[in-house]
PDB file of C-alpha atoms in Angstrom:
ATOM      1  CA  UNK A   1       0.680  -0.005  -0.295  1.00 46.00           C
ATOM      2  CA  UNK A   2       2.870   2.417   1.004  1.00 41.00           C
ATOM      3  CA  UNK A   3       4.455   1.215  -2.273  1.00 43.00           C
ATOM      4  CA  UNK A   4       1.335   2.141  -3.722  1.00 42.00           C
ATOM      5  CA  UNK A   5       1.349   5.268  -2.809  1.00 43.00           C
ATOM      6  CA  UNK A   6       4.875   6.476  -2.647  1.00 45.00           C
ATOM      7  CA  UNK A   7       4.341   5.470  -6.916  1.00 44.00           C
ATOM      8  CA  UNK A   8       1.178   7.764  -7.590  1.00 42.00           C
ATOM      9  CA  UNK A   9       2.878  10.368  -5.565  1.00 46.00           C
ATOM     10  CA  UNK A  10       6.124  10.771  -7.796  1.00 40.00           C
ATOM     11  CA  UNK A  11       3.657  10.685 -10.674  1.00 43.00           C
ATOM     12  CA  UNK A  12       1.882  13.088  -9.557  1.00 41.00           C
ATOM     13  CA  UNK A  13       4.947  15.122  -9.413  1.00 41.00           C
ATOM     14  CA  UNK A  14       6.148  14.375 -12.940  1.00 41.00           C
ATOM     15  CA  UNK A  15       2.777  15.242 -14.043  1.00 42.00           C
ATOM     16  CA  UNK A  16       3.182  18.436 -12.521  1.00 43.00           C
ATOM     17  CA  UNK A  17       6.808  19.085 -13.705  1.00 38.00           C
ATOM     18  CA  UNK A  18       5.128  18.667 -17.390  1.00 39.00           C
ATOM     19  CA  UNK A  19       2.465  20.937 -16.916  1.00 36.00           C
ATOM     20  CA  UNK A  20       4.854  23.848 -15.480  1.00 36.00           C
ATOM     21  CA  UNK A  21       6.943  23.181 -18.416  1.00 38.00           C
ATOM     22  CA  UNK A  22       4.916  23.596 -20.755  1.00 40.00           C
ATOM     23  CA  UNK A  23       3.708  26.309 -18.830  1.00 39.00           C
ATOM     24  CA  UNK A  24       6.667  28.193 -19.347  1.00 37.00           C
ATOM     25  CA  UNK A  25       7.429  26.590 -22.724  1.00 35.00           C
ATOM     26  CA  UNK A  26       4.456  28.522 -23.773  1.00 34.00           C
ATOM     27  CA  UNK A  27       4.909  31.768 -21.588  1.00 32.00           C
ATOM     28  CA  UNK A  28       8.546  31.249 -23.857  1.00 32.00           C
ATOM     29  CA  UNK A  29       6.971  32.238 -26.725  1.00 33.00           C
ATOM     30  CA  UNK A  30       4.235  34.611 -25.866  1.00 44.00           C
ATOM     31  CA  UNK A  31       7.767  36.581 -24.311  1.00 61.00           C
ATOM     32  CA  UNK A  32      10.123  35.301 -27.052  1.00 83.00           C
ATOM     33  CA  UNK A  33       9.895  38.958 -29.309  1.00 89.00           C
ATOM     34  CA  UNK A  34      12.900  40.476 -29.936  1.00 95.00           C
ATOM     35  CA  UNK A  35      13.001  43.827 -27.901  1.00 96.00           C
ATOM     36  CA  UNK A  36      14.201  46.628 -29.916  1.00 97.00           C
ATOM     37  CA  UNK A  37      14.461  50.072 -27.735  1.00 98.00           C
ATOM     38  CA  UNK A  38      15.166  52.638 -29.533  1.00 98.00           C
ATOM     39  CA  UNK A  39      16.714  56.235 -27.965  1.00 98.00           C
ATOM     40  CA  UNK A  40      14.867  59.250 -30.047  1.00 97.00           C
ATOM     41  CA  UNK A  41      14.668  63.012 -29.602  1.00 94.00           C
ATOM     42  CA  UNK A  42      11.374  64.247 -27.947  1.00 90.00           C
ATOM     43  CA  UNK A  43      10.525  65.804 -31.429  1.00 90.00           C
ATOM     44  CA  UNK A  44       9.530  62.730 -32.649  1.00 94.00           C
ATOM     45  CA  UNK A  45       7.269  61.709 -29.954  1.00 94.00           C
ATOM     46  CA  UNK A  46       4.302  61.179 -31.925  1.00 93.00           C
ATOM     47  CA  UNK A  47       6.051  60.333 -35.728  1.00 96.00           C
ATOM     48  CA  UNK A  48       7.644  56.951 -34.354  1.00 97.00           C
ATOM     49  CA  UNK A  49       5.218  55.771 -31.600  1.00 97.00           C
ATOM     50  CA  UNK A  50       2.587  55.871 -34.793  1.00 97.00           C
ATOM     51  CA  UNK A  51       5.630  54.271 -36.893  1.00 98.00           C
ATOM     52  CA  UNK A  52       6.186  51.353 -34.239  1.00 97.00           C
ATOM     53  CA  UNK A  53       2.624  50.531 -34.529  1.00 97.00           C
ATOM     54  CA  UNK A  54       2.465  49.988 -38.510  1.00 97.00           C
ATOM     55  CA  UNK A  55       6.309  48.294 -37.976  1.00 98.00           C
ATOM     56  CA  UNK A  56       4.831  45.590 -35.101  1.00 97.00           C
ATOM     57  CA  UNK A  57       1.669  44.285 -37.144  1.00 96.00           C
ATOM     58  CA  UNK A  58       4.490  43.930 -40.040  1.00 96.00           C
ATOM     59  CA  UNK A  59       6.446  42.541 -37.698  1.00 97.00           C
ATOM     60  CA  UNK A  60       4.670  40.738 -35.081  1.00 95.00           C
ATOM     61  CA  UNK A  61       8.526  38.818 -33.716  1.00 96.00           C
ATOM     62  CA  UNK A  62       9.520  42.334 -32.580  1.00 97.00           C
ATOM     63  CA  UNK A  63       8.350  44.664 -29.840  1.00 97.00           C
ATOM     64  CA  UNK A  64      10.118  48.373 -29.957  1.00 97.00           C
ATOM     65  CA  UNK A  65      10.436  50.090 -27.097  1.00 97.00           C
ATOM     66  CA  UNK A  66      11.027  54.143 -26.504  1.00 98.00           C
ATOM     67  CA  UNK A  67      13.203  56.940 -24.421  1.00 97.00           C
ATOM     68  CA  UNK A  68      12.355  60.084 -25.862  1.00 96.00           C
ATOM     69  CA  UNK A  69      14.468  62.841 -24.310  1.00 93.00           C
ATOM     70  CA  UNK A  70      16.667  65.247 -25.248  1.00 91.00           C
ATOM     71  CA  UNK A  71      19.566  64.057 -27.131  1.00 93.00           C
ATOM     72  CA  UNK A  72      22.183  65.407 -25.384  1.00 92.00           C
ATOM     73  CA  UNK A  73      20.379  63.314 -21.941  1.00 93.00           C
ATOM     74  CA  UNK A  74      20.621  60.335 -24.747  1.00 96.00           C
ATOM     75  CA  UNK A  75      23.764  60.422 -25.194  1.00 97.00           C
ATOM     76  CA  UNK A  76      25.111  60.371 -21.478  1.00 96.00           C
ATOM     77  CA  UNK A  77      22.276  57.682 -20.810  1.00 97.00           C
ATOM     78  CA  UNK A  78      24.350  55.619 -23.749  1.00 97.00           C
ATOM     79  CA  UNK A  79      27.909  56.830 -22.608  1.00 96.00           C
ATOM     80  CA  UNK A  80      27.086  55.398 -18.678  1.00 96.00           C
ATOM     81  CA  UNK A  81      25.775  51.781 -20.166  1.00 94.00           C
ATOM     82  CA  UNK A  82      22.125  52.375 -21.050  1.00 96.00           C
ATOM     83  CA  UNK A  83      20.866  49.689 -22.898  1.00 96.00           C
ATOM     84  CA  UNK A  84      20.298  51.016 -26.455  1.00 97.00           C
ATOM     85  CA  UNK A  85      19.609  49.176 -29.996  1.00 98.00           C
ATOM     86  CA  UNK A  86      18.956  52.467 -32.263  1.00 98.00           C
ATOM     87  CA  UNK A  87      20.116  56.190 -31.794  1.00 98.00           C
ATOM     88  CA  UNK A  88      18.204  59.048 -33.749  1.00 98.00           C
ATOM     89  CA  UNK A  89      19.552  62.434 -32.569  1.00 96.00           C
ATOM     90  CA  UNK A  90      17.752  65.735 -33.464  1.00 91.00           C
ATOM     91  CA  UNK A  91      21.386  67.127 -34.013  1.00 91.00           C
ATOM     92  CA  UNK A  92      24.611  65.918 -35.192  1.00 94.00           C
ATOM     93  CA  UNK A  93      26.688  66.773 -32.467  1.00 93.00           C
ATOM     94  CA  UNK A  94      25.293  64.311 -30.166  1.00 95.00           C
ATOM     95  CA  UNK A  95      25.373  61.643 -32.920  1.00 97.00           C
ATOM     96  CA  UNK A  96      29.182  62.654 -33.399  1.00 97.00           C
ATOM     97  CA  UNK A  97      29.893  62.376 -29.945  1.00 96.00           C
ATOM     98  CA  UNK A  98      29.159  58.931 -30.158  1.00 97.00           C
ATOM     99  CA  UNK A  99      31.482  57.848 -32.892  1.00 97.00           C
ATOM    100  CA  UNK A 100      34.668  56.622 -33.464  1.00 96.00           C
ATOM    101  CA  UNK A 101      35.310  57.788 -36.845  1.00 96.00           C
ATOM    102  CA  UNK A 102      34.870  61.288 -36.195  1.00 95.00           C
ATOM    103  CA  UNK A 103      38.002  63.342 -34.697  1.00 94.00           C
ATOM    104  CA  UNK A 104      38.757  64.788 -31.136  1.00 93.00           C
ATOM    105  CA  UNK A 105      36.765  67.866 -31.724  1.00 94.00           C
ATOM    106  CA  UNK A 106      33.677  66.187 -32.834  1.00 93.00           C
ATOM    107  CA  UNK A 107      34.539  63.571 -29.883  1.00 94.00           C
ATOM    108  CA  UNK A 108      36.572  64.595 -27.442  1.00 94.00           C
ATOM    109  CA  UNK A 109      35.973  61.702 -25.108  1.00 93.00           C
ATOM    110  CA  UNK A 110      36.675  58.893 -27.834  1.00 95.00           C
ATOM    111  CA  UNK A 111      33.863  57.302 -27.444  1.00 95.00           C
ATOM    112  CA  UNK A 112      33.056  54.563 -29.697  1.00 96.00           C
ATOM    113  CA  UNK A 113      29.358  53.276 -29.949  1.00 97.00           C
ATOM    114  CA  UNK A 114      27.761  53.615 -33.343  1.00 97.00           C
ATOM    115  CA  UNK A 115      28.333  50.607 -35.151  1.00 98.00           C
ATOM    116  CA  UNK A 116      30.078  51.219 -38.393  1.00 97.00           C
ATOM    117  CA  UNK A 117      28.369  51.163 -41.753  1.00 97.00           C
ATOM    118  CA  UNK A 118      25.282  51.964 -40.011  1.00 98.00           C
ATOM    119  CA  UNK A 119      25.180  55.859 -39.473  1.00 98.00           C
ATOM    120  CA  UNK A 120      22.880  57.532 -41.648  1.00 98.00           C
ATOM    121  CA  UNK A 121      21.169  61.056 -42.040  1.00 97.00           C
ATOM    122  CA  UNK A 122      17.402  60.523 -41.530  1.00 97.00           C
ATOM    123  CA  UNK A 123      15.751  63.584 -41.685  1.00 97.00           C
ATOM    124  CA  UNK A 124      15.164  67.510 -41.602  1.00 95.00           C
ATOM    125  CA  UNK A 125      13.126  69.497 -39.463  1.00 95.00           C
ATOM    126  CA  UNK A 126      12.857  73.344 -39.512  1.00 95.00           C
ATOM    127  CA  UNK A 127      13.533  75.450 -36.121  1.00 97.00           C
ATOM    128  CA  UNK A 128      10.640  77.753 -35.887  1.00 97.00           C
ATOM    129  CA  UNK A 129       9.354  81.142 -33.899  1.00 98.00           C
ATOM    130  CA  UNK A 130       5.758  79.941 -31.896  1.00 98.00           C
ATOM    131  CA  UNK A 131       3.334  81.979 -29.240  1.00 97.00           C
ATOM    132  CA  UNK A 132       0.528  81.192 -27.604  1.00 96.00           C
ATOM    133  CA  UNK A 133      -2.751  81.156 -28.789  1.00 94.00           C
ATOM    134  CA  UNK A 134      -3.845  84.882 -30.115  1.00 94.00           C
ATOM    135  CA  UNK A 135      -0.576  85.511 -30.357  1.00 96.00           C
ATOM    136  CA  UNK A 136      -0.713  88.837 -27.284  1.00 96.00           C
ATOM    137  CA  UNK A 137       2.463  90.424 -27.950  1.00 96.00           C
ATOM    138  CA  UNK A 138       1.756  90.720 -31.493  1.00 97.00           C
ATOM    139  CA  UNK A 139       5.060  88.848 -32.472  1.00 98.00           C
ATOM    140  CA  UNK A 140       5.453  88.810 -35.965  1.00 97.00           C
ATOM    141  CA  UNK A 141       8.610  87.506 -37.052  1.00 97.00           C
ATOM    142  CA  UNK A 142      12.557  86.673 -35.728  1.00 98.00           C
ATOM    143  CA  UNK A 143      13.820  90.316 -36.307  1.00 97.00           C
ATOM    144  CA  UNK A 144      10.756  91.260 -34.420  1.00 97.00           C
ATOM    145  CA  UNK A 145      11.775  88.981 -31.364  1.00 97.00           C
ATOM    146  CA  UNK A 146      15.020  89.790 -31.422  1.00 97.00           C
ATOM    147  CA  UNK A 147      14.028  93.962 -30.969  1.00 97.00           C
ATOM    148  CA  UNK A 148      11.402  93.150 -28.990  1.00 97.00           C
ATOM    149  CA  UNK A 149      13.389  91.144 -26.835  1.00 96.00           C
ATOM    150  CA  UNK A 150      16.535  93.889 -26.898  1.00 94.00           C
ATOM    151  CA  UNK A 151      14.257  96.384 -25.452  1.00 93.00           C
ATOM    152  CA  UNK A 152      12.570  94.022 -22.968  1.00 93.00           C
ATOM    153  CA  UNK A 153       9.051  93.913 -23.835  1.00 95.00           C
ATOM    154  CA  UNK A 154       9.113  90.219 -24.313  1.00 96.00           C
ATOM    155  CA  UNK A 155       9.696  86.542 -22.566  1.00 97.00           C
ATOM    156  CA  UNK A 156      10.958  83.592 -24.678  1.00 98.00           C
ATOM    157  CA  UNK A 157      11.123  80.480 -23.548  1.00 97.00           C
ATOM    158  CA  UNK A 158      14.238  78.008 -25.300  1.00 97.00           C
ATOM    159  CA  UNK A 159      16.102  74.590 -25.275  1.00 96.00           C
ATOM    160  CA  UNK A 160      18.978  74.095 -21.982  1.00 94.00           C
ATOM    161  CA  UNK A 161      22.455  74.788 -23.577  1.00 92.00           C
ATOM    162  CA  UNK A 162      22.665  70.758 -23.920  1.00 89.00           C
ATOM    163  CA  UNK A 163      19.850  70.474 -26.029  1.00 89.00           C
ATOM    164  CA  UNK A 164      19.909  70.854 -29.773  1.00 91.00           C
ATOM    165  CA  UNK A 165      16.954  73.246 -29.932  1.00 93.00           C
ATOM    166  CA  UNK A 166      18.314  75.158 -27.200  1.00 95.00           C
ATOM    167  CA  UNK A 167      21.944  74.893 -28.956  1.00 94.00           C
ATOM    168  CA  UNK A 168      19.540  76.186 -32.497  1.00 95.00           C
ATOM    169  CA  UNK A 169      18.239  78.962 -30.636  1.00 97.00           C
ATOM    170  CA  UNK A 170      21.315  80.210 -29.424  1.00 97.00           C
ATOM    171  CA  UNK A 171      23.208  80.257 -32.655  1.00 97.00           C
ATOM    172  CA  UNK A 172      19.374  82.738 -33.855  1.00 98.00           C
ATOM    173  CA  UNK A 173      20.808  84.666 -30.909  1.00 98.00           C
ATOM    174  CA  UNK A 174      23.654  85.070 -31.599  1.00 98.00           C
ATOM    175  CA  UNK A 175      22.995  86.037 -35.098  1.00 98.00           C
ATOM    176  CA  UNK A 176      20.713  88.869 -33.820  1.00 97.00           C
ATOM    177  CA  UNK A 177      23.673  90.161 -31.752  1.00 97.00           C
ATOM    178  CA  UNK A 178      22.103  89.413 -28.372  1.00 97.00           C
ATOM    179  CA  UNK A 179      23.316  88.810 -25.381  1.00 96.00           C
ATOM    180  CA  UNK A 180      21.411  85.171 -23.875  1.00 97.00           C
ATOM    181  CA  UNK A 181      23.062  85.533 -20.434  1.00 96.00           C
ATOM    182  CA  UNK A 182      21.995  89.045 -19.671  1.00 95.00           C
ATOM    183  CA  UNK A 183      19.088  88.439 -21.153  1.00 96.00           C
ATOM    184  CA  UNK A 184      18.224  85.260 -18.932  1.00 95.00           C
ATOM    185  CA  UNK A 185      19.604  87.115 -15.789  1.00 95.00           C
ATOM    186  CA  UNK A 186      17.073  90.124 -16.733  1.00 94.00           C
ATOM    187  CA  UNK A 187      14.642  87.190 -16.698  1.00 94.00           C
ATOM    188  CA  UNK A 188      13.525  87.743 -20.332  1.00 96.00           C
ATOM    189  CA  UNK A 189      14.439  83.821 -20.995  1.00 96.00           C
ATOM    190  CA  UNK A 190      13.497  80.716 -19.550  1.00 96.00           C
ATOM    191  CA  UNK A 191      14.227  77.759 -20.297  1.00 96.00           C
ATOM    192  CA  UNK A 192      13.189  73.906 -21.236  1.00 95.00           C
ATOM    193  CA  UNK A 193      14.681  70.659 -20.713  1.00 92.00           C
ATOM    194  CA  UNK A 194      13.625  69.309 -23.768  1.00 91.00           C
ATOM    195  CA  UNK A 195      11.532  70.817 -26.758  1.00 93.00           C
ATOM    196  CA  UNK A 196       8.143  69.184 -25.742  1.00 93.00           C
ATOM    197  CA  UNK A 197       8.827  71.573 -22.887  1.00 95.00           C
ATOM    198  CA  UNK A 198       9.417  74.488 -24.873  1.00 96.00           C
ATOM    199  CA  UNK A 199       6.579  74.004 -26.130  1.00 96.00           C
ATOM    200  CA  UNK A 200       4.625  72.752 -23.529  1.00 96.00           C
ATOM    201  CA  UNK A 201       5.353  76.561 -21.954  1.00 96.00           C
ATOM    202  CA  UNK A 202       4.375  78.163 -25.333  1.00 97.00           C
ATOM    203  CA  UNK A 203       1.262  76.576 -25.715  1.00 95.00           C
ATOM    204  CA  UNK A 204       0.426  77.386 -21.930  1.00 95.00           C
ATOM    205  CA  UNK A 205       1.326  80.805 -22.448  1.00 95.00           C
ATOM    206  CA  UNK A 206       4.060  80.483 -20.169  1.00 95.00           C
ATOM    207  CA  UNK A 207       6.063  82.150 -22.264  1.00 96.00           C
ATOM    208  CA  UNK A 208       5.466  85.155 -25.387  1.00 97.00           C
ATOM    209  CA  UNK A 209       7.043  82.818 -27.760  1.00 97.00           C
ATOM    210  CA  UNK A 210       9.587  80.233 -27.960  1.00 97.00           C
ATOM    211  CA  UNK A 211      11.680  78.511 -30.465  1.00 98.00           C
ATOM    212  CA  UNK A 212      11.012  74.977 -31.370  1.00 97.00           C
ATOM    213  CA  UNK A 213      10.821  72.806 -34.408  1.00 95.00           C
ATOM    214  CA  UNK A 214       8.052  73.337 -37.173  1.00 95.00           C
ATOM    215  CA  UNK A 215       6.801  69.300 -36.477  1.00 94.00           C
ATOM    216  CA  UNK A 216       6.267  70.183 -32.949  1.00 93.00           C
ATOM    217  CA  UNK A 217       4.921  72.984 -33.563  1.00 95.00           C
ATOM    218  CA  UNK A 218       2.878  71.030 -35.893  1.00 93.00           C
ATOM    219  CA  UNK A 219       1.674  68.623 -32.949  1.00 90.00           C
ATOM    220  CA  UNK A 220       0.699  70.824 -30.704  1.00 93.00           C
ATOM    221  CA  UNK A 221      -1.235  72.937 -32.922  1.00 94.00           C
ATOM    222  CA  UNK A 222       0.428  76.191 -32.532  1.00 95.00           C
ATOM    223  CA  UNK A 223       1.032  78.389 -36.269  1.00 90.00           C
ATOM    224  CA  UNK A 224       4.505  79.340 -36.204  1.00 96.00           C
ATOM    225  CA  UNK A 225       5.055  83.235 -36.770  1.00 97.00           C
ATOM    226  CA  UNK A 226       8.777  82.872 -37.708  1.00 96.00           C
ATOM    227  CA  UNK A 227      10.735  79.948 -39.774  1.00 97.00           C
ATOM    228  CA  UNK A 228      15.204  80.149 -38.980  1.00 97.00           C
ATOM    229  CA  UNK A 229      17.119  79.872 -41.881  1.00 96.00           C
ATOM    230  CA  UNK A 230      20.396  78.162 -42.704  1.00 93.00           C
ATOM    231  CA  UNK A 231      22.098  81.782 -42.113  1.00 95.00           C
ATOM    232  CA  UNK A 232      20.422  81.788 -38.779  1.00 97.00           C
ATOM    233  CA  UNK A 233      21.040  78.445 -36.774  1.00 95.00           C
ATOM    234  CA  UNK A 234      22.297  75.826 -40.338  1.00 93.00           C
ATOM    235  CA  UNK A 235      20.897  72.409 -40.882  1.00 92.00           C
ATOM    236  CA  UNK A 236      18.730  71.163 -39.010  1.00 93.00           C
ATOM    237  CA  UNK A 237      19.743  67.381 -39.534  1.00 95.00           C
ATOM    238  CA  UNK A 238      18.615  64.112 -38.064  1.00 96.00           C
ATOM    239  CA  UNK A 239      20.588  61.275 -37.683  1.00 97.00           C
ATOM    240  CA  UNK A 240      20.220  57.719 -36.908  1.00 98.00           C
ATOM    241  CA  UNK A 241      22.081  54.776 -36.166  1.00 98.00           C
ATOM    242  CA  UNK A 242      22.361  51.233 -35.001  1.00 98.00           C
ATOM    243  CA  UNK A 243      25.102  50.681 -31.872  1.00 98.00           C
ATOM    244  CA  UNK A 244      27.935  48.382 -31.144  1.00 97.00           C
ATOM    245  CA  UNK A 245      26.381  47.731 -27.699  1.00 96.00           C
ATOM    246  CA  UNK A 246      22.898  46.447 -29.451  1.00 97.00           C
ATOM    247  CA  UNK A 247      22.217  42.938 -28.660  1.00 95.00           C
ATOM    248  CA  UNK A 248      19.841  42.898 -31.448  1.00 97.00           C
ATOM    249  CA  UNK A 249      21.880  44.364 -34.390  1.00 97.00           C
ATOM    250  CA  UNK A 250      20.064  42.627 -36.950  1.00 97.00           C
ATOM    251  CA  UNK A 251      16.699  43.627 -36.109  1.00 97.00           C
ATOM    252  CA  UNK A 252      17.878  46.961 -35.354  1.00 98.00           C
ATOM    253  CA  UNK A 253      19.429  47.519 -38.543  1.00 98.00           C
ATOM    254  CA  UNK A 254      15.857  46.004 -40.162  1.00 98.00           C
ATOM    255  CA  UNK A 255      14.199  48.869 -38.321  1.00 98.00           C
ATOM    256  CA  UNK A 256      16.714  51.486 -39.277  1.00 98.00           C
ATOM    257  CA  UNK A 257      16.181  50.281 -43.182  1.00 98.00           C
ATOM    258  CA  UNK A 258      11.910  50.413 -42.531  1.00 98.00           C
ATOM    259  CA  UNK A 259      12.547  54.029 -41.304  1.00 98.00           C
ATOM    260  CA  UNK A 260      14.216  55.171 -44.962  1.00 97.00           C
ATOM    261  CA  UNK A 261      11.257  53.499 -46.249  1.00 97.00           C
ATOM    262  CA  UNK A 262       7.760  54.958 -48.142  1.00 96.00           C
ATOM    263  CA  UNK A 263       5.601  53.628 -44.970  1.00 97.00           C
ATOM    264  CA  UNK A 264       7.611  55.257 -42.572  1.00 97.00           C
ATOM    265  CA  UNK A 265       8.408  59.151 -44.589  1.00 97.00           C
ATOM    266  CA  UNK A 266       5.215  59.136 -44.935  1.00 97.00           C
ATOM    267  CA  UNK A 267       4.172  59.401 -41.837  1.00 97.00           C
ATOM    268  CA  UNK A 268       7.114  61.587 -40.776  1.00 96.00           C
ATOM    269  CA  UNK A 269       5.975  64.186 -43.771  1.00 95.00           C
ATOM    270  CA  UNK A 270       2.561  64.390 -42.612  1.00 93.00           C
ATOM    271  CA  UNK A 271       4.413  66.750 -39.704  1.00 91.00           C
ATOM    272  CA  UNK A 272       6.323  68.265 -41.353  1.00 91.00           C
ATOM    273  CA  UNK A 273       9.420  66.324 -41.462  1.00 94.00           C
ATOM    274  CA  UNK A 274      11.604  65.926 -44.737  1.00 95.00           C
ATOM    275  CA  UNK A 275      14.423  63.006 -46.304  1.00 96.00           C
ATOM    276  CA  UNK A 276      17.129  63.870 -45.174  1.00 93.00           C
ATOM    277  CA  UNK A 277      19.765  64.960 -48.995  1.00 81.00           C
TER     278      UNK A 277
END
């Protein structure tokens, strides 16, 4: 009797283990997707989320996880060991700082994160001047902004100096011969840590105007009153690359190729991006 009970117990134990093994196999299949981590400039939030939905429908074995922030913040996170497969910056500077093929001037720390042969110029954007709804201070252009900043009648919001949109704004202020530090000390410049924060301050009327990207103005329903020329701040190019540290380099390359295709470009162009080139 005891032997029979012992045998039954062993049989039940083995059966239970088989069930658990079966469940584990099912869970493994459910979670067997390639998790692709994409670090992208905050100005790409809406478009990249839309693109991810389409891509995942076509590639059900891939799950895309985004990290959106200023390009400077993303660069520091990558440098400090954050897991990332694809990096898309809103300026060349932050990508250059991770690219070993660049000289010491562009990459002073000699960082080596960009996978050779994968770096591309993906998109172009526009730097624009936006105002709150109704444009209470009747700011008509960048020229008008510069004059009113100089006479102290308006307050500007811009990105921090480590944020691409802030760096473009600094070039615009320099173009007009304006002293950013002096104006900021007078309380007529406030800052945002990325372009989304700057856009929010403009939309909420916390400042009289702000320098943002055309795509962010579009997404926020803001009508730009001016567009910066290349002479004012240079070209706004978004480079993209697969990283050497990626655990899924083939999947990352495939996604980067998809971003250059017609379907993805249609999404980008719908909000004001254009193909780089």
